[in-house]
C-alpha atoms as a printed R data frame, in Angstrom:
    type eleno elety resid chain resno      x       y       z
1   ATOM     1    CA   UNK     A     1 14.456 -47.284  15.933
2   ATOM     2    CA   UNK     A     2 16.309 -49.485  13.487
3   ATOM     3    CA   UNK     A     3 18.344 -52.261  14.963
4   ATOM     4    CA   UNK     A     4 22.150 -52.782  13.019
5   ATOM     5    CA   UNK     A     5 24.740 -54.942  13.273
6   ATOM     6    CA   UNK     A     6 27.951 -52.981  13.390
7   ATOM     7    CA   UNK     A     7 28.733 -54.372   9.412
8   ATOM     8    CA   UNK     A     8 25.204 -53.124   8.393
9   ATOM     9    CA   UNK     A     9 25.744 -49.725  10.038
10  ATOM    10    CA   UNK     A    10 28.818 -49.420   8.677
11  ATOM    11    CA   UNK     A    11 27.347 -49.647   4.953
12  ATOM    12    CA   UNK     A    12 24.196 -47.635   5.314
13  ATOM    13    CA   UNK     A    13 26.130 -44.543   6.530
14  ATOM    14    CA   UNK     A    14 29.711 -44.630   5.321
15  ATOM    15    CA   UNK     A    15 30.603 -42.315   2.546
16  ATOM    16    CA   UNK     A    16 30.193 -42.841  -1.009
17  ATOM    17    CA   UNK     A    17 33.989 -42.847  -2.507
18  ATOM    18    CA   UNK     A    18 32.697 -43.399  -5.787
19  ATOM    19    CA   UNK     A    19 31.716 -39.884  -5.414
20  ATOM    20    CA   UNK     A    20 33.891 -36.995  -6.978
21  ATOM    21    CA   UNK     A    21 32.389 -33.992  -8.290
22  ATOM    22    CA   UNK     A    22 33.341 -30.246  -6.683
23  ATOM    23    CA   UNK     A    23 29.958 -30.375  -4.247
24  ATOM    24    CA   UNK     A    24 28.455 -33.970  -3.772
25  ATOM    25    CA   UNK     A    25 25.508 -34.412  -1.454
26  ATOM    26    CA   UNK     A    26 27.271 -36.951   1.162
27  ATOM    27    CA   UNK     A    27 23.710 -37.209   3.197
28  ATOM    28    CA   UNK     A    28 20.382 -34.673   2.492
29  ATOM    29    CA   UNK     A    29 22.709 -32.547   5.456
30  ATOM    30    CA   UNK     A    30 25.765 -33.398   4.826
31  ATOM    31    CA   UNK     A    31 28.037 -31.586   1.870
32  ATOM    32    CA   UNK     A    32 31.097 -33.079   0.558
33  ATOM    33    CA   UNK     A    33 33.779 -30.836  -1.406
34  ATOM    34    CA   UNK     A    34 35.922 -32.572  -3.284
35  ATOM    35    CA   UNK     A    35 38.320 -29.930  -2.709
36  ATOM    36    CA   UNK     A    36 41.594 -29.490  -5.137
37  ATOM    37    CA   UNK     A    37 42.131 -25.408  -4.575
38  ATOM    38    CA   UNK     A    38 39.556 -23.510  -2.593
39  ATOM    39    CA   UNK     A    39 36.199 -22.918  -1.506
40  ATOM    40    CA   UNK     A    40 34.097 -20.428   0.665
41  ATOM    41    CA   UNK     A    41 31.937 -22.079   3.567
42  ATOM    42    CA   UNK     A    42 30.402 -20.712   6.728
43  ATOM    43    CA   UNK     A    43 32.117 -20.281   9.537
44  ATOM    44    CA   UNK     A    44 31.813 -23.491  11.522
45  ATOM    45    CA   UNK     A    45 30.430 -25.661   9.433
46  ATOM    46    CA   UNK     A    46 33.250 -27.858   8.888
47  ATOM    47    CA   UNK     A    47 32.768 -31.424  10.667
48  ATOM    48    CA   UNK     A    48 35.657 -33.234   9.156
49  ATOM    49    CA   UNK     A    49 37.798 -33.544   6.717
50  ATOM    50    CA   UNK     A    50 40.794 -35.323   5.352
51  ATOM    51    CA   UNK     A    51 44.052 -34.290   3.252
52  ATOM    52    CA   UNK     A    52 45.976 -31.290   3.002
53  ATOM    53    CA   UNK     A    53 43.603 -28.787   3.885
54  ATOM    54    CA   UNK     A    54 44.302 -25.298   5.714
55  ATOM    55    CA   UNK     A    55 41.548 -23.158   7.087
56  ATOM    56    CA   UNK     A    56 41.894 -19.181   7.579
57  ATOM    57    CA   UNK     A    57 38.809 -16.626   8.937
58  ATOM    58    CA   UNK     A    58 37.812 -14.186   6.582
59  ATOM    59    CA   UNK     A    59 39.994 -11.736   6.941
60  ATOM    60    CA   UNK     A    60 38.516  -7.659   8.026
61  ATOM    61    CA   UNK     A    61 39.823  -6.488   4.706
62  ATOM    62    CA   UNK     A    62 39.225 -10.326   2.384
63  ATOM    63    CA   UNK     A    63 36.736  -8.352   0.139
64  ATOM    64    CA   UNK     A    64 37.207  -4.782   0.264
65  ATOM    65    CA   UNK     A    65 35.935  -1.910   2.168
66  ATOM    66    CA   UNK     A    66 32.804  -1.699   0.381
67  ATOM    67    CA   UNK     A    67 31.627  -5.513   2.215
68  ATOM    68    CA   UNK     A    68 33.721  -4.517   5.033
69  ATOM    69    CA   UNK     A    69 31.955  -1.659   6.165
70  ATOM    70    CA   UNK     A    70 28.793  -3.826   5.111
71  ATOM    71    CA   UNK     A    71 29.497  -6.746   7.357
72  ATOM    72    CA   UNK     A    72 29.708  -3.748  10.547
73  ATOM    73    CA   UNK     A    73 26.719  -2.271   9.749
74  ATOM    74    CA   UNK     A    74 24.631  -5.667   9.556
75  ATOM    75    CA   UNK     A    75 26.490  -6.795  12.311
76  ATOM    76    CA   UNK     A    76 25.608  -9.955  10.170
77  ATOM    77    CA   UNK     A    77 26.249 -13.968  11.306
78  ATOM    78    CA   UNK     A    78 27.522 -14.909   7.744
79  ATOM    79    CA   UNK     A    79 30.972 -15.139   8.914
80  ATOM    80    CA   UNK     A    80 32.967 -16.762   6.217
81  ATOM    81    CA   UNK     A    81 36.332 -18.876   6.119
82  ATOM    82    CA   UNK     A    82 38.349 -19.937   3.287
83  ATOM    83    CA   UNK     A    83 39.785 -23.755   3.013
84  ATOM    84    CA   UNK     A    84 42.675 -24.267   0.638
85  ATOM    85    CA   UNK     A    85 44.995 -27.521  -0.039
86  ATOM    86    CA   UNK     A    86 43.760 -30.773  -1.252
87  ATOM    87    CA   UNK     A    87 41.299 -33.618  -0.036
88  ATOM    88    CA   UNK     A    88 37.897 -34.100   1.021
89  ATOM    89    CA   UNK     A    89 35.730 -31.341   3.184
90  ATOM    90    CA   UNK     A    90 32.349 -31.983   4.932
91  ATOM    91    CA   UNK     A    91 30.307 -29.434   5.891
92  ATOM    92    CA   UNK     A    92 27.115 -28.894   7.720
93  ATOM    93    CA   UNK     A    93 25.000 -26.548   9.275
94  ATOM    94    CA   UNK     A    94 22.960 -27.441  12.806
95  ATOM    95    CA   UNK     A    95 21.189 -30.417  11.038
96  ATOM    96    CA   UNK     A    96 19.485 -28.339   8.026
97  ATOM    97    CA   UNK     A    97 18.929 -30.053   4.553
98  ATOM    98    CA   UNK     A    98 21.090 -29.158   1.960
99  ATOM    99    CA   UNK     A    99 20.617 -27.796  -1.691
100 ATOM   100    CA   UNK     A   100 23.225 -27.284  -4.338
101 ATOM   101    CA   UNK     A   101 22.505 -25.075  -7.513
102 ATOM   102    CA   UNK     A   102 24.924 -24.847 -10.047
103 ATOM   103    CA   UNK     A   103 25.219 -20.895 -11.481
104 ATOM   104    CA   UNK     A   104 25.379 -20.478 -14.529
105 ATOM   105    CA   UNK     A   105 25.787 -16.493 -15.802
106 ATOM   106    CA   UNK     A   106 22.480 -16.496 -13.907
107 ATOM   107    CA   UNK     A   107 22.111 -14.858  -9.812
108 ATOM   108    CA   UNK     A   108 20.275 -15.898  -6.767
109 ATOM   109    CA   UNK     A   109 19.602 -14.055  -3.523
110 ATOM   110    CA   UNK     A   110 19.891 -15.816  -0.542
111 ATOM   111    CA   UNK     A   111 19.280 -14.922   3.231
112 ATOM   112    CA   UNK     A   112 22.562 -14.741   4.996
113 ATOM   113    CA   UNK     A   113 21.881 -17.362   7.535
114 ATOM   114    CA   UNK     A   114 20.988 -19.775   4.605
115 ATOM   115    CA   UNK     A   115 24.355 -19.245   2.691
116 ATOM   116    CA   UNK     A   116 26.710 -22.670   3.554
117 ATOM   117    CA   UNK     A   117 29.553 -22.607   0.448
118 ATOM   118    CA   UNK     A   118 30.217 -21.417  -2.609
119 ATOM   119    CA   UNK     A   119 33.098 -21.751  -5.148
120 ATOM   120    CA   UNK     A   120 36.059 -18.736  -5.253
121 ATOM   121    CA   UNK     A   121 34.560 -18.816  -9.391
122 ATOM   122    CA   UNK     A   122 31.331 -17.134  -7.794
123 ATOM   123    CA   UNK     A   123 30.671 -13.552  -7.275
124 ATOM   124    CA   UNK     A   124 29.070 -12.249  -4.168
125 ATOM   125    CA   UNK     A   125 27.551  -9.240  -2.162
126 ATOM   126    CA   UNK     A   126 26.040  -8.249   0.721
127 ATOM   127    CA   UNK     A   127 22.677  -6.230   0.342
128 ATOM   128    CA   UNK     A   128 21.281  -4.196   3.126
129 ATOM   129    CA   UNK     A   129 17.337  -4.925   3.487
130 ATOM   130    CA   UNK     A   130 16.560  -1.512   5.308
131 ATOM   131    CA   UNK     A   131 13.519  -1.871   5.854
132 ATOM   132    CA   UNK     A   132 13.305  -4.674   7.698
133 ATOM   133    CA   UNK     A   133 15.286  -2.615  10.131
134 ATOM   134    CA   UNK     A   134 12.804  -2.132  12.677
135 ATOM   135    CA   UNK     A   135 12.977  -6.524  13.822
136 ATOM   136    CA   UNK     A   136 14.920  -6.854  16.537
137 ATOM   137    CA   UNK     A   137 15.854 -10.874  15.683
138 ATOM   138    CA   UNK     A   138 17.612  -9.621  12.740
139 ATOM   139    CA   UNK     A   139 17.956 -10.994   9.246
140 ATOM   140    CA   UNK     A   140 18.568  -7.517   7.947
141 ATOM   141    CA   UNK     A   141 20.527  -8.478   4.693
142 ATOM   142    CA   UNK     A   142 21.087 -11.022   2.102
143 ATOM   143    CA   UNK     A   143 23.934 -12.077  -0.050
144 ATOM   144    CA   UNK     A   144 23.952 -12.038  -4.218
145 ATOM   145    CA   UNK     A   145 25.377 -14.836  -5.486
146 ATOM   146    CA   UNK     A   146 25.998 -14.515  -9.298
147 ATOM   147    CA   UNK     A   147 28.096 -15.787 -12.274
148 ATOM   148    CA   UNK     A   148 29.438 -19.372 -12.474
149 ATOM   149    CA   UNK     A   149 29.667 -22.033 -10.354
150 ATOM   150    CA   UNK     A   150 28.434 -24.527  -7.406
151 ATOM   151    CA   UNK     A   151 26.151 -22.380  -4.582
152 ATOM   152    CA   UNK     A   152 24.969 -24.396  -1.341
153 ATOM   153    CA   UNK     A   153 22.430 -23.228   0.574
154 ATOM   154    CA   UNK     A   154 20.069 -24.878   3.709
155 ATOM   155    CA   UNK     A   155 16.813 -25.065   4.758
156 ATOM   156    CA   UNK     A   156 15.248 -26.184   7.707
157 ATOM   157    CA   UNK     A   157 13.337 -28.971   6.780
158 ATOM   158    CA   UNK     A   158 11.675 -29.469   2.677
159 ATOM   159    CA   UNK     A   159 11.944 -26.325   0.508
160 ATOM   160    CA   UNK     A   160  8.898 -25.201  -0.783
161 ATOM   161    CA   UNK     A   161  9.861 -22.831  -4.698
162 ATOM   162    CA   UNK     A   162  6.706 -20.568  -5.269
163 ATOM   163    CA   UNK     A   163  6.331 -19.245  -9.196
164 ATOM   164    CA   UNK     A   164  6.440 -15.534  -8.845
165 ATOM   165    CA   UNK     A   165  4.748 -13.512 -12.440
166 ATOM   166    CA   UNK     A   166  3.695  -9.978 -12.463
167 ATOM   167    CA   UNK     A   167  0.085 -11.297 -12.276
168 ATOM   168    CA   UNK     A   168  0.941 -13.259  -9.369
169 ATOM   169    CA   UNK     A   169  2.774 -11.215  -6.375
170 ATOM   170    CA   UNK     A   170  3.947 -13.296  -3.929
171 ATOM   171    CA   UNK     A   171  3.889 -12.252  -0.129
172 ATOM   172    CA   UNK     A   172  6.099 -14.312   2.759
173 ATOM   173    CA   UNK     A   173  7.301 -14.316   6.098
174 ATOM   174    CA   UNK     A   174 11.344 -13.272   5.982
175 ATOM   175    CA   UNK     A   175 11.834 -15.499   8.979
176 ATOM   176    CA   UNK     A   176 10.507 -17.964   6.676
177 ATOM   177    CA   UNK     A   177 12.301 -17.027   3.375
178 ATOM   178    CA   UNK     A   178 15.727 -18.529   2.531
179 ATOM   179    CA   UNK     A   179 16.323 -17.574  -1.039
180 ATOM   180    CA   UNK     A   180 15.179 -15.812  -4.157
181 ATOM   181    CA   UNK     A   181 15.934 -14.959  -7.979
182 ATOM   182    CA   UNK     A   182 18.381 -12.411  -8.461
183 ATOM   183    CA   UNK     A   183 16.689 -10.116  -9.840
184 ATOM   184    CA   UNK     A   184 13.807  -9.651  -7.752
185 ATOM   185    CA   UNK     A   185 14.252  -6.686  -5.360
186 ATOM   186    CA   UNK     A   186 11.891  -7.623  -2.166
187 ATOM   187    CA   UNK     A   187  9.749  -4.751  -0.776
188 ATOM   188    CA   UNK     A   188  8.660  -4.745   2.662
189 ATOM   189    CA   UNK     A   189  5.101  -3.949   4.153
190 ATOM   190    CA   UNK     A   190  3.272  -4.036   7.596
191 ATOM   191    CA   UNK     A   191 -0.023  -5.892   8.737
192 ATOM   192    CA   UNK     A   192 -1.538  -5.361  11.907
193 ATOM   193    CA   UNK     A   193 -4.344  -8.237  12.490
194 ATOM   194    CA   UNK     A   194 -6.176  -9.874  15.000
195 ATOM   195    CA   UNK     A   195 -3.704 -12.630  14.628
196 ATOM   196    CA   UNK     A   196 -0.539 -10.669  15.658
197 ATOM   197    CA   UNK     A   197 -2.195  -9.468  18.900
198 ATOM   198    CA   UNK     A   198 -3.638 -12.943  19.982
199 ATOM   199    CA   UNK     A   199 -0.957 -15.192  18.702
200 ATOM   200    CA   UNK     A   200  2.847 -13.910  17.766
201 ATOM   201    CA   UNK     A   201  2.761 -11.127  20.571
202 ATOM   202    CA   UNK     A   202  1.929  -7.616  19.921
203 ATOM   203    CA   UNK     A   203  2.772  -5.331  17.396
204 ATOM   204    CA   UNK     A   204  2.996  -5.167  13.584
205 ATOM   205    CA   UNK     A   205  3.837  -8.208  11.419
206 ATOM   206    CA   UNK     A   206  6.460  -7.322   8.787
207 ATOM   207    CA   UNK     A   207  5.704  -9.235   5.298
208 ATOM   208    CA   UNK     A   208  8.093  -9.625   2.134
209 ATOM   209    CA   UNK     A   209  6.471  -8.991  -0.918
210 ATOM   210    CA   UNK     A   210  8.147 -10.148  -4.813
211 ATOM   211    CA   UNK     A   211  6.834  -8.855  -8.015
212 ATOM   212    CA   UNK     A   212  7.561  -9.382 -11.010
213 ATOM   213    CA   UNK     A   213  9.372 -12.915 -12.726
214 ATOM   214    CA   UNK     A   214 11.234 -15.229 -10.945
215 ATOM   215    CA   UNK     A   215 11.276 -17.469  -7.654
216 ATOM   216    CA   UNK     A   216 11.193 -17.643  -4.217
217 ATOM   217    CA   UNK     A   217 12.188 -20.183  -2.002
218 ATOM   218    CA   UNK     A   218 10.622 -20.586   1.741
219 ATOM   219    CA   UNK     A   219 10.795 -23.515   4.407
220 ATOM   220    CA   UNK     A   220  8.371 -24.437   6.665
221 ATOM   221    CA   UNK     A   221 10.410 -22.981   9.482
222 ATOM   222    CA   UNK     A   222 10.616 -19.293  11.221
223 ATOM   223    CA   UNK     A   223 14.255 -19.003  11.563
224 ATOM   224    CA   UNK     A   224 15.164 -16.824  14.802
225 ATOM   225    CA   UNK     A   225 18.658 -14.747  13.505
226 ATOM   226    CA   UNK     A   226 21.373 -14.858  15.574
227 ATOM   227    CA   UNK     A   227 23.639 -11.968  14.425
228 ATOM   228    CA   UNK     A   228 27.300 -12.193  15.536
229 ATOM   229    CA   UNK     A   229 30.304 -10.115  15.327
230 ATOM   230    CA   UNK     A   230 32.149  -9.964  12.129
């Protein structure tokens, strides 16, 4: 453990004001929005802020009934709210590294729990993975991020981005995967081995497999869903 005076402390870990840009990585796990009008986050991830800024839950009826009905039938734990004024917002999300990408006219999928903020200039939806309906921890759906703007998502722990051709399938864990290229459509397949009888409990083990061109992005983390009430 590293010993500070209260000065040195002080100036390792206050923030960087020289820092001004919509999303600014404040820490690895901490996000800054330099907010001037509004943003999307997750609900709860705010940690401080200062300024004029007013918070509201997404609303039953925010998006329409088509992500309304959606949001019942997951039963999904990507709660949103919307902050509006003016100042400085700091988000984070049960100690999880942070990524920012920064859309532009191009889409990413990205696993509900993984979602922390997005700009209003972003388009969204919630897609139903149906297959995957069978686990009991959840994860059943993902959100489609597309258009232009700033995106942050988190990971537990380093990201790992795997190269996915049509010569080169790529097969993952979902507890395990956090995001993916838009385009990519998932399918979903079952393995029964040795392994899932001695080691995960019994049972089969559900896979995600990608094919075609794009990315995927896992962490070296099984993520156990908690779903919650929209």
């Amino acid at each position: 453990m590293s010993n500070y005076s209260l000065d040195d402390f002080l100036k390792e870990t206050q923030e960087d004001a020289t820092k001004n840009s919509f999303f600014e990585l404040e820490t690895e796990r901490v996000l800054e929005v330099n907010l001037d009008g509004q943003v999307w986050a997750k609900m709860g991830s705010m940690i401080s802020y200062t300024g004029n800024i007013k918070f509201e839950r997404e609303k039953v009826l925010e998006h329409g009934l088509g992500k309304m009905f959606k949001k019942a039938f997951t039963g999904e734990g990507t709660a949103l709210m919307k902050a509006t004024g003016e100042g400085k917002l700091y988000l984070a999300d049960q100690g999880k590294k942070i990524v920012i990408f920064d859309l532009e006219q191009d889409s990413i999928s990205v696993n509900g729990n993984n979602l922390l903020a997005f700009e209003p200039s972003v388009n969204w939806d919630i897609r139903l993975m149906r297959k995957m309906a069978g686990i009991a921890s959840g994860g059943l759906f993902n959100v489609l991020l597309d258009g232009q703007g700033k995106v942050a998502i988190t990971t537990h722990f380093e990201p790992l981005t795997i190269r996915v051709t049509s010569e080169n399938p790529i097969l993952t864990d979902p507890n395990a995967t956090v995001a993916w290229s838009g385009n990519l459509k998932p399918e979903f397949k079952t393995d029964i081995s040795l392994r899932t009888f001695i080691g995960r409990g019994s049972g089969e083990s559900i896979q995600m497999e990608f094919s075609g061109e794009g990315f995927v992005i896992v962490q070296p983390f099984e993520e156990v869903y908690r779903t919650t009430g929209g």
